[in-house]
C-alpha positions as a Python dict, from the first residue, in 0.01 Angstrom:
ca = {
    (1, 'M'): (0, 0, 0),
    (2, 'A'): (49, -122, 367),
    (3, 'I'): (241, 133, 594),
    (4, 'L'): (413, -158, 763),
    (5, 'E'): (524, -491, 648),
    (6, 'C'): (718, -770, 839),
    (7, 'K'): (809, -1074, 638),
    (8, 'N'): (943, -1371, 804),
    (9, 'L'): (1098, -1124, 1062),
    (10, 'S'): (1295, -1267, 1353),
    (11, 'K'): (1527, -1125, 1614),
    (12, 'R'): (1734, -1356, 1832),
    (13, 'Y'): (1986, -1279, 2119),
    (14, 'G'): (2217, -1567, 2102),
    (15, 'K'): (1987, -1899, 2119),
    (16, 'V'): (1713, -1698, 2255),
    (17, 'A'): (1434, -1577, 1985),
    (18, 'A'): (1276, -1238, 2104),
    (19, 'L'): (1055, -1251, 1765),
    (20, 'E'): (1015, -1566, 1539),
    (21, 'D'): (887, -1577, 1165),
    (22, 'V'): (656, -1267, 1206),
    (23, 'N'): (461, -1187, 905),
    (24, 'L'): (247, -881, 933),
    (25, 'A'): (100, -602, 725),
    (26, 'I'): (-71, -300, 879),
    (27, 'E'): (-266, -57, 640),
    (28, 'P'): (-302, 322, 703),
    (29, 'G'): (-629, 445, 858),
    (30, 'R'): (-592, 163, 1113),
    (31, 'V'): (-551, 185, 1495),
    (32, 'V'): (-391, -158, 1609),
    (33, 'G'): (-342, -293, 1945),
    (34, 'L'): (-14, -486, 1997),
    (35, 'L'): (-118, -705, 2254),
    (36, 'G'): (73, -990, 2457),
    (37, 'P'): (210, -1088, 2804),
    (38, 'N'): (573, -958, 2932),
    (39, 'G'): (833, -1103, 2705),
    (40, 'S'): (622, -1188, 2412),
    (41, 'G'): (834, -955, 2185),
    (42, 'K'): (608, -632, 2175),
    (43, 'T'): (882, -374, 2240),
    (44, 'T'): (1137, -563, 2025),
    (45, 'L'): (902, -528, 1737),
    (46, 'I'): (845, -167, 1801),
    (47, 'K'): (1228, -90, 1822),
    (48, 'L'): (1283, -301, 1484),
    (49, 'I'): (1022, -86, 1332),
    (50, 'N'): (1187, 213, 1447),
    (51, 'G'): (1524, 121, 1367),
    (52, 'L'): (1675, 97, 1697),
    (53, 'L'): (1731, -282, 1654),
    (54, 'T'): (1828, -488, 1349),
    (55, 'P'): (1652, -798, 1225),
    (56, 'S'): (1837, -1125, 1269),
    (57, 'T'): (1658, -1268, 969),
    (58, 'G'): (1362, -1155, 743),
    (59, 'E'): (1257, -808, 639),
    (60, 'I'): (1086, -515, 773),
    (61, 'L'): (932, -238, 551),
    (62, 'V'): (805, 116, 649),
    (63, 'G'): (651, 293, 373),
    (64, 'G'): (807, 44, 134),
    (65, 'E'): (1156, 105, 254),
    (66, 'Q'): (1378, -70, 514),
    (67, 'P'): (1415, 117, 855),
    (68, 'G'): (1679, 388, 809),
    (69, 'P'): (1691, 796, 760),
    (70, 'Y'): (1414, 800, 536),
    (71, 'T'): (1162, 615, 733),
    (72, 'K'): (1262, 833, 1050),
    (73, 'A'): (1052, 1093, 894),
    (74, 'L'): (752, 859, 871),
    (75, 'V'): (769, 726, 1222),
    (76, 'S'): (649, 904, 1545),
    (77, 'Y'): (766, 700, 1827),
    (78, 'L'): (661, 718, 2205),
    (79, 'P'): (917, 499, 2410),
    (80, 'D'): (783, 327, 2721),
    (81, 'R'): (986, 540, 2946),
    (82, 'D'): (1104, 892, 2996),
    (83, 'Y'): (1344, 1007, 2699),
    (84, 'L'): (1329, 1399, 2723),
    (85, 'A'): (1599, 1605, 2894),
    (86, 'D'): (1461, 1682, 3237),
    (87, 'W'): (1652, 2010, 3264),
    (88, 'M'): (1436, 2167, 2969),
    (89, 'T'): (1117, 2349, 3008),
    (90, 'V'): (809, 2192, 2830),
    (91, 'E'): (829, 2482, 2601),
    (92, 'Q'): (1183, 2409, 2512),
    (93, 'Q'): (1097, 2052, 2451),
    (94, 'L'): (851, 2196, 2173),
    (95, 'G'): (1118, 2397, 2003),
    (96, 'F'): (1353, 2076, 2009),
    (97, 'F'): (1084, 1879, 1853),
    (98, 'A'): (1019, 2157, 1612),
    (99, 'D'): (1395, 2170, 1514),
    (100, 'M'): (1411, 1793, 1495),
    (101, 'Y'): (1100, 1708, 1288),
    (102, 'A'): (971, 1923, 992),
    (103, 'D'): (617, 1781, 1037),
    (104, 'F'): (580, 1890, 1406),
    (105, 'D'): (264, 2120, 1466),
    (106, 'R'): (369, 2349, 1770),
    (107, 'D'): (42, 2516, 1756),
    (108, 'K'): (-145, 2190, 1805),
    (109, 'A'): (100, 2098, 2088),
    (110, 'M'): (73, 2416, 2262),
    (111, 'E'): (-317, 2395, 2243),
    (112, 'M'): (-324, 2041, 2394),
    (113, 'L'): (-77, 2146, 2672),
    (114, 'L'): (-305, 2442, 2769),
    (115, 'R'): (-616, 2221, 2765),
    (116, 'L'): (-457, 1984, 3013),
    (117, 'N'): (-337, 2305, 3223),
    (118, 'I'): (34, 2211, 3172),
    (119, 'D'): (236, 2513, 3232),
    (120, 'P'): (479, 2537, 2933),
    (121, 'K'): (744, 2727, 3154),
    (122, 'Q'): (776, 2413, 3382),
    (123, 'R'): (1094, 2215, 3371),
    (124, 'F'): (1034, 1858, 3274),
    (125, 'K'): (1203, 1724, 3601),
    (126, 'A'): (942, 1916, 3820),
    (127, 'L'): (627, 1743, 3647),
    (128, 'S'): (468, 1444, 3799),
    (129, 'K'): (501, 1113, 3633),
    (130, 'G'): (153, 1137, 3477),
    (131, 'T'): (211, 1479, 3351),
    (132, 'R'): (547, 1366, 3180),
    (133, 'E'): (376, 1098, 2997),
    (134, 'K'): (106, 1345, 2877),
    (135, 'V'): (366, 1570, 2760),
    (136, 'Q'): (563, 1312, 2572),
    (137, 'L'): (240, 1201, 2405),
    (138, 'I'): (128, 1553, 2292),
    (139, 'L'): (495, 1582, 2131),
    (140, 'V'): (460, 1244, 1960),
    (141, 'M'): (94, 1302, 1850),
    (142, 'S'): (168, 1645, 1713),
    (143, 'R'): (354, 1512, 1422),
    (144, 'K'): (212, 1463, 1093),
    (145, 'A'): (362, 1122, 1052),
    (146, 'S'): (253, 817, 870),
    (147, 'L'): (294, 558, 1168),
    (148, 'Y'): (265, 633, 1528),
    (149, 'L'): (428, 370, 1755),
    (150, 'L'): (302, 387, 2135),
    (151, 'D'): (453, 176, 2386),
    (152, 'E'): (250, 184, 2707),
    (153, 'P'): (125, 535, 2643),
    (154, 'I'): (-128, 513, 2931),
    (155, 'G'): (40, 308, 3189),
    (156, 'G'): (118, 578, 3447),
    (157, 'V'): (-186, 792, 3439),
    (158, 'D'): (-529, 785, 3625),
    (159, 'P'): (-840, 655, 3448),
    (160, 'A'): (-982, 1007, 3359),
    (161, 'T'): (-650, 1107, 3193),
    (162, 'R'): (-648, 770, 2999),
    (163, 'D'): (-988, 876, 2825),
    (164, 'Y'): (-842, 1217, 2741),
    (165, 'I'): (-538, 1065, 2615),
    (166, 'L'): (-714, 808, 2399),
    (167, 'D'): (-925, 1066, 2286),
    (168, 'T'): (-610, 1273, 2189),
    (169, 'I'): (-469, 986, 1998),
    (170, 'I'): (-794, 934, 1800),
    (171, 'R'): (-853, 1314, 1705),
    (172, 'N'): (-485, 1403, 1641),
    (173, 'Y'): (-340, 1126, 1428),
    (174, 'N'): (-346, 1159, 1052),
    (175, 'P'): (-623, 969, 890),
    (176, 'E'): (-394, 851, 619),
    (177, 'A'): (-149, 702, 891),
    (178, 'A'): (-158, 396, 1126),
    (179, 'V'): (-134, 392, 1498),
    (180, 'I'): (17, 74, 1685),
    (181, 'I'): (-49, 85, 2055),
    (182, 'S'): (138, -164, 2281),
    (183, 'T'): (-25, -202, 2627),
    (184, 'H'): (-124, -420, 2903),
    (185, 'L'): (-452, -216, 2972),
    (186, 'I'): (-648, -371, 2695),
    (187, 'A'): (-1013, -292, 2846),
    (188, 'D'): (-893, 81, 2845),
    (189, 'V'): (-783, 81, 2488),
    (190, 'E'): (-1031, -160, 2330),
    (191, 'P'): (-1286, 98, 2225),
    (192, 'V'): (-1040, 281, 1984),
    (193, 'L'): (-880, -36, 1839),
    (194, 'D'): (-964, -134, 1476),
    (195, 'D'): (-745, -423, 1472),
    (196, 'V'): (-577, -655, 1721),
    (197, 'V'): (-238, -840, 1694),
    (198, 'F'): (-160, -1097, 1967),
    (199, 'L'): (190, -1181, 2034),
    (200, 'Q'): (305, -1495, 2228),
    (201, 'N'): (663, -1616, 2270),
    (202, 'G'): (768, -1410, 1991),
    (203, 'R'): (508, -1516, 1743),
    (204, 'V'): (177, -1364, 1600),
    (205, 'V'): (-72, -1586, 1728),
    (206, 'L'): (-380, -1380, 1592),
    (207, 'H'): (-424, -1076, 1384),
    (208, 'Q'): (-791, -977, 1323),
    (209, 'A'): (-1034, -676, 1321),
    (210, 'A'): (-1144, -615, 1642),
    (211, 'D'): (-1514, -623, 1543),
    (212, 'E'): (-1480, -940, 1358),
    (213, 'L'): (-1309, -1090, 1678),
    (214, 'R'): (-1599, -994, 1892),
    (215, 'E'): (-1864, -1116, 1663),
    (216, 'E'): (-1681, -1459, 1577),
    (217, 'R'): (-1617, -1533, 1972),
    (218, 'G'): (-1896, -1346, 2142),
    (219, 'K'): (-1656, -1187, 2381),
    (220, 'S'): (-1453, -869, 2419),
    (221, 'V'): (-1101, -837, 2291),
    (222, 'D'): (-1010, -807, 2668),
    (223, 'Q'): (-1204, -1141, 2748),
    (224, 'T'): (-1047, -1316, 2447),
    (225, 'F'): (-677, -1219, 2559),
    (226, 'R'): (-744, -1336, 2910),
    (227, 'E'): (-866, -1670, 2759),
    (228, 'V'): (-562, -1696, 2513),
    (229, 'F'): (-301, -1604, 2747),
    (230, 'K'): (-449, -1766, 3084),
    (231, 'C'): (-180, -1871, 3316),
}
């Protein structure tokens, strides 16, 4: 069964359509790139999946259920901005996640922190932007979720750290889960993607296996994206 289903899903703000008639099914065990230019509806879709917004029309199902208290236990969500209390230490953040989520693996989180030489005793506000992003990703990926939603997970870090973060995503997610990565840095994430979804003006214009796309078009996902969304 698909972990995520969108059926004729639309989200409007007055007369403006952020998403329009989106039909999508994401299977477990897939890493999916959610790709599109600014304003294409990527973050709106992620917030709908996470239950932070409600659809105007259509239906969205996570694990066969509409977003609500039940699906909160299935979804591990990384927003595109800082969301942790900056007065807490990193170690306190781990405790907070352990209290909030029964599936949080504190030992795994601590192991990743130490591997990146991040001091658990440091306060969050004392960390650099890149290190804060690493901590937030570690917390999200240390849950045994069914669906990981990562909104711009590598936007503020250096190229070497991007490689580590992508490796962390691939090695630490539940193989029976799906991962959705929204990003502008397509060339960086392309090696880890199983499928790609292109959004344009709130509509799905392409949903295809990455290998199939490359074989059909003779181009990388990044090259195809640049061609489809050429200014």
